[in-house]
Amino acid sequence: MIHISVIAGARPNFMKVAPILEEVERRPNVKARLIHTGQHYSPEMSATFFEELAIPPADINLDVGSGSHTVQTANLMLRLETEFLQHRPDLVLVVGDVNSTMAATLVAAKLGISVAHVEAGLRSFDRRMPEEVNRLVTDALSDYLFASEPSAVRNLLAEGVPQEKVFLVGNVMIDTLLKFRAKAEQTSVLERLGLKRGAYGVATLHRPSNVDDIERLAALVRMLSALATRLPVVFPVHPRTRDRMQKAQLLSDSLILSPPLGYLEFLRLTSEARLVLTDSGGIQEETTILNVPCLTLRENTERPITIEQGTNRLVGIDPAAALQAALETLEAPPRVAQAPEFWDGRASFRIMDIIEAHAAKPVPKSAEVSIPAGSR
Ligand code: UD1
């Protein structure tokens, strides 16, 4: 029996662990223990996803809550160490790039427990992003690196990660999207918000680089309000952003503001949108599969395949340029995306196949791995 502790902490983790846990259920030789770190705790950021995606209740919630990066990471590490010492899993499986991902990896590596990282190798090459630091640390210490796109494989190999640890398996978030797409269609979010199919925009903003500087946030809200003179713009507001908008009195009447939506309603909303403007990582991927134009309000992306093959376009952080790009998108003929390799609903199956196959012959720990010539 292989005992895997699966770590989920923040909203973007829940849709990634859901199909992995479902796949574990199908395998008699694997047992999962789900650890919710409590990094996200508001019902609309956590419990809703468990209900909608039928994720089994967490075996434990570490209730770590919010705090500075150092406070949050330190608290995560203390609680995760106790948890891992008590349960001694064979493998710790982490997803994505949030503080919970990095903290669990550090603790497991120090205890000599193998780590599998799902969504390994993505790089924005911008270390001002907290997630980039989390990705680098997590990948440096992981034993299985499961990549969602070819750029991630190239990044890992360029960093000297031995090839035998790197597996291109596809995208677990797309496993969830494909499974729940039909169910999402049954939600009535468009009717509730008074929207017509294909005739509205969706905006999301939560990156510290966009929302922590009030001037920049105000300029982005003005840009969205200007776009709203052309078509309705729905803006489900993340708690971090809501806090900043309230303090700066930026709650504009020209936008359709809503609290964070659940998974199914948000999927329906994006799948029928004319365009999406976002600084999220996952939404760049979801819009590629939904074939909906996505304008990314950032200067870089760690998910280049969504530009090369998908519907994503980097528009930077200059609000005037972003508005121009949005207006161009409204005029442009639809662009047809090509689904990236293995974004087919079977990524979790591939991951569990690889883990089971290696259980008999473990991946060597880093100390035993030979360093490739030229990278010393
Ligand atoms: C975190 C992740 C980010 C991810 C995002 C998705 C890190 C470093 N960042 O950022 O990668 O894209 O989640 O949401 O891990 N809050 C609530 N309820 C909650 C959680 C947070 O109200 O359930 C509020 C708190 O005021 C908190 C703030 O939101 O201080 C920010 O939360 P935090 O977890 O620190 O980071 P996110 O911005 O959510």
mmCIF file of N, CA and C and ligand atoms in Angstrom, residues 10-12 38-46 65-69 72 97-101 130-131 134 206-208 211 238-244 279-281, ligand 1:
data_model
loop_
_atom_site.group_PDB
_atom_site.id
_atom_site.type_symbol
_atom_site.label_atom_id
_atom_site.label_comp_id
_atom_site.label_asym_id
_atom_site.label_seq_id
_atom_site.Cartn_x
_atom_site.Cartn_y
_atom_site.Cartn_z
ATOM 1 N N ALA A 10 -5.198 26.518 -0.779
ATOM 2 C CA ALA A 10 -5.805 27.748 -1.278
ATOM 3 C C ALA A 10 -6.713 27.424 -2.463
ATOM 4 N N ARG A 11 -7.578 28.379 -2.762
ATOM 5 C CA ARG A 11 -8.608 28.138 -3.791
ATOM 6 C C ARG A 11 -8.090 27.436 -5.049
ATOM 7 N N PRO A 12 -7.000 27.921 -5.667
ATOM 8 C CA PRO A 12 -6.603 27.251 -6.922
ATOM 9 C C PRO A 12 -6.093 25.825 -6.737
ATOM 10 N N GLY A 38 -5.702 25.198 5.465
ATOM 11 C CA GLY A 38 -6.457 26.336 5.983
ATOM 12 C C GLY A 38 -5.902 27.673 5.518
ATOM 13 N N GLN A 39 -5.050 27.661 4.483
ATOM 14 C CA GLN A 39 -4.560 28.962 3.955
ATOM 15 C C GLN A 39 -5.735 29.808 3.487
ATOM 16 N N HIS A 40 -6.674 29.189 2.791
ATOM 17 C CA HIS A 40 -7.943 29.844 2.486
ATOM 18 C C HIS A 40 -9.009 29.191 3.357
ATOM 19 N N TYR A 41 -9.869 30.012 3.920
ATOM 20 C CA TYR A 41 -10.788 29.526 4.943
ATOM 21 C C TYR A 41 -12.213 30.069 4.761
ATOM 22 N N SER A 42 -12.381 31.202 4.034
ATOM 23 C CA SER A 42 -13.738 31.724 3.846
ATOM 24 C C SER A 42 -14.541 30.694 3.055
ATOM 25 N N PRO A 43 -15.846 30.555 3.351
ATOM 26 C CA PRO A 43 -16.634 29.529 2.649
ATOM 27 C C PRO A 43 -16.522 29.644 1.128
ATOM 28 N N GLU A 44 -16.560 30.895 0.610
ATOM 29 C CA GLU A 44 -16.550 31.047 -0.857
ATOM 30 C C GLU A 44 -15.166 30.792 -1.467
ATOM 31 N N MET A 45 -14.127 30.700 -0.622
ATOM 32 C CA MET A 45 -12.779 30.414 -1.128
ATOM 33 C C MET A 45 -12.407 28.949 -0.907
ATOM 34 N N SER A 46 -13.232 28.208 -0.170
ATOM 35 C CA SER A 46 -12.836 26.841 0.187
ATOM 36 C C SER A 46 -14.011 25.858 0.196
ATOM 37 N N GLY A 65 -4.607 29.915 8.335
ATOM 38 C CA GLY A 65 -5.112 31.279 8.148
ATOM 39 C C GLY A 65 -4.150 32.205 7.425
ATOM 40 N N SER A 66 -4.481 33.503 7.471
ATOM 41 C CA SER A 66 -3.699 34.499 6.737
ATOM 42 C C SER A 66 -2.557 35.036 7.595
ATOM 43 N N GLY A 67 -1.678 35.781 6.952
ATOM 44 C CA GLY A 67 -0.555 36.413 7.640
ATOM 45 C C GLY A 67 0.467 36.844 6.625
ATOM 46 N N SER A 68 1.547 37.464 7.056
ATOM 47 C CA SER A 68 2.616 37.793 6.112
ATOM 48 C C SER A 68 3.149 36.474 5.542
ATOM 49 N N HIS A 69 3.904 36.548 4.477
ATOM 50 C CA HIS A 69 4.434 35.308 3.891
ATOM 51 C C HIS A 69 5.248 34.527 4.911
ATOM 52 N N GLN A 72 2.862 33.082 7.653
ATOM 53 C CA GLN A 72 2.042 31.995 7.111
ATOM 54 C C GLN A 72 2.894 30.753 6.839
ATOM 55 N N ASP A 97 1.433 26.463 -6.759
ATOM 56 C CA ASP A 97 2.561 27.323 -6.383
ATOM 57 C C ASP A 97 2.258 28.239 -5.204
ATOM 58 N N VAL A 98 1.316 27.832 -4.355
ATOM 59 C CA VAL A 98 0.966 28.722 -3.239
ATOM 60 C C VAL A 98 1.885 28.422 -2.046
ATOM 61 N N ASN A 99 1.778 29.240 -1.007
ATOM 62 C CA ASN A 99 2.670 29.064 0.145
ATOM 63 C C ASN A 99 2.536 27.667 0.755
ATOM 64 N N SER A 100 1.326 27.103 0.743
ATOM 65 C CA SER A 100 1.138 25.749 1.293
ATOM 66 C C SER A 100 1.955 24.717 0.513
ATOM 67 N N THR A 101 2.060 24.920 -0.803
ATOM 68 C CA THR A 101 2.809 24.003 -1.666
ATOM 69 C C THR A 101 4.278 23.979 -1.242
ATOM 70 N N PRO A 130 5.502 36.173 -5.574
ATOM 71 C CA PRO A 130 5.697 35.169 -4.514
ATOM 72 C C PRO A 130 5.595 33.739 -5.050
ATOM 73 N N GLU A 131 4.731 33.544 -6.039
ATOM 74 C CA GLU A 131 4.550 32.178 -6.562
ATOM 75 C C GLU A 131 5.798 31.673 -7.269
ATOM 76 N N ASN A 134 8.003 30.247 -4.722
ATOM 77 C CA ASN A 134 7.435 28.964 -4.289
ATOM 78 C C ASN A 134 7.708 27.860 -5.310
ATOM 79 N N HIS A 206 -6.221 39.748 -8.670
ATOM 80 C CA HIS A 206 -5.856 39.505 -7.266
ATOM 81 C C HIS A 206 -4.359 39.520 -7.017
ATOM 82 N N ARG A 207 -3.528 39.594 -8.088
ATOM 83 C CA ARG A 207 -2.073 39.563 -7.871
ATOM 84 C C ARG A 207 -1.651 40.781 -7.060
ATOM 85 N N PRO A 208 -0.796 40.571 -6.047
ATOM 86 C CA PRO A 208 -0.289 41.713 -5.287
ATOM 87 C C PRO A 208 0.242 42.822 -6.200
ATOM 88 N N VAL A 211 -2.951 44.691 -7.318
ATOM 89 C CA VAL A 211 -3.962 45.218 -6.390
ATOM 90 C C VAL A 211 -3.398 45.872 -5.130
ATOM 91 N N HIS A 238 -12.012 39.098 -5.502
ATOM 92 C CA HIS A 238 -11.229 38.302 -4.546
ATOM 93 C C HIS A 238 -11.115 39.075 -3.220
ATOM 94 N N PRO A 239 -11.066 38.361 -2.065
ATOM 95 C CA PRO A 239 -11.016 39.074 -0.774
ATOM 96 C C PRO A 239 -9.870 40.093 -0.676
ATOM 97 N N ARG A 240 -8.705 39.734 -1.189
ATOM 98 C CA ARG A 240 -7.565 40.669 -1.141
ATOM 99 C C ARG A 240 -7.898 41.958 -1.891
ATOM 100 N N THR A 241 -8.525 41.801 -3.046
ATOM 101 C CA THR A 241 -8.861 42.949 -3.892
ATOM 102 C C THR A 241 -10.000 43.760 -3.270
ATOM 103 N N ARG A 242 -10.993 43.051 -2.738
ATOM 104 C CA ARG A 242 -12.141 43.734 -2.121
ATOM 105 C C ARG A 242 -11.664 44.646 -0.993
ATOM 106 N N ASP A 243 -10.756 44.124 -0.197
ATOM 107 C CA ASP A 243 -10.207 44.893 0.918
ATOM 108 C C ASP A 243 -9.579 46.201 0.412
ATOM 109 N N ARG A 244 -8.755 46.089 -0.637
ATOM 110 C CA ARG A 244 -8.072 47.277 -1.192
ATOM 111 C C ARG A 244 -9.091 48.237 -1.831
ATOM 112 N N ASP A 279 -5.528 38.453 -14.135
ATOM 113 C CA ASP A 279 -4.114 38.267 -13.797
ATOM 114 C C ASP A 279 -3.899 36.893 -13.165
ATOM 115 N N SER A 280 -4.898 36.023 -13.269
ATOM 116 C CA SER A 280 -4.800 34.673 -12.711
ATOM 117 C C SER A 280 -3.973 33.776 -13.626
ATOM 118 N N GLY A 281 -3.359 32.756 -13.050
ATOM 119 C CA GLY A 281 -2.659 31.770 -13.869
ATOM 120 C C GLY A 281 -3.627 30.760 -14.454
HETATM 121 C C1 UD1 B 1 -3.070 33.084 -2.675
HETATM 122 C C2 UD1 B 1 -1.848 32.560 -3.403
HETATM 123 C C3 UD1 B 1 -1.944 32.889 -4.890
HETATM 124 C C4 UD1 B 1 -3.262 32.392 -5.469
HETATM 125 C C5 UD1 B 1 -4.386 32.981 -4.649
HETATM 126 C C6 UD1 B 1 -5.741 32.565 -5.148
HETATM 127 C C7 UD1 B 1 0.263 32.514 -2.181
HETATM 128 C C8 UD1 B 1 1.568 33.183 -2.019
HETATM 129 N N1 UD1 B 1 -0.644 33.161 -2.927
HETATM 130 O O1 UD1 B 1 -3.071 34.501 -2.738
HETATM 131 O O2 UD1 B 1 -0.882 32.252 -5.560
HETATM 132 O O3 UD1 B 1 -3.350 32.761 -6.805
HETATM 133 O O4 UD1 B 1 -4.233 32.558 -3.290
HETATM 134 O O5 UD1 B 1 -6.723 33.116 -4.363
HETATM 135 O O6 UD1 B 1 0.064 31.466 -1.662
HETATM 136 N N2 UD1 B 1 -8.669 36.087 2.649
HETATM 137 C C9 UD1 B 1 -9.984 35.901 2.977
HETATM 138 N N3 UD1 B 1 -10.476 34.621 2.957
HETATM 139 C C10 UD1 B 1 -9.709 33.565 2.653
HETATM 140 C C11 UD1 B 1 -8.366 33.754 2.312
HETATM 141 C C12 UD1 B 1 -7.855 35.030 2.317
HETATM 142 O O7 UD1 B 1 -10.710 36.827 3.278
HETATM 143 O O8 UD1 B 1 -10.231 32.447 2.647
HETATM 144 C C13 UD1 B 1 -8.121 37.451 2.629
HETATM 145 C C14 UD1 B 1 -7.281 37.796 3.825
HETATM 146 O O9 UD1 B 1 -7.512 39.140 4.136
HETATM 147 C C15 UD1 B 1 -5.858 37.645 3.331
HETATM 148 C C16 UD1 B 1 -5.999 38.022 1.870
HETATM 149 O O10 UD1 B 1 -7.297 37.573 1.485
HETATM 150 O O11 UD1 B 1 -4.971 38.439 4.030
HETATM 151 C C17 UD1 B 1 -4.966 37.379 0.990
HETATM 152 O O12 UD1 B 1 -4.970 35.977 1.160
HETATM 153 P P1 UD1 B 1 -3.622 35.121 1.003
HETATM 154 O O13 UD1 B 1 -3.909 33.680 1.233
HETATM 155 O O14 UD1 B 1 -2.550 35.745 1.810
HETATM 156 O O15 UD1 B 1 -3.189 35.335 -0.483
HETATM 157 P P2 UD1 B 1 -4.009 35.392 -1.819
HETATM 158 O O16 UD1 B 1 -3.928 36.778 -2.313
HETATM 159 O O17 UD1 B 1 -5.360 34.770 -1.674
#
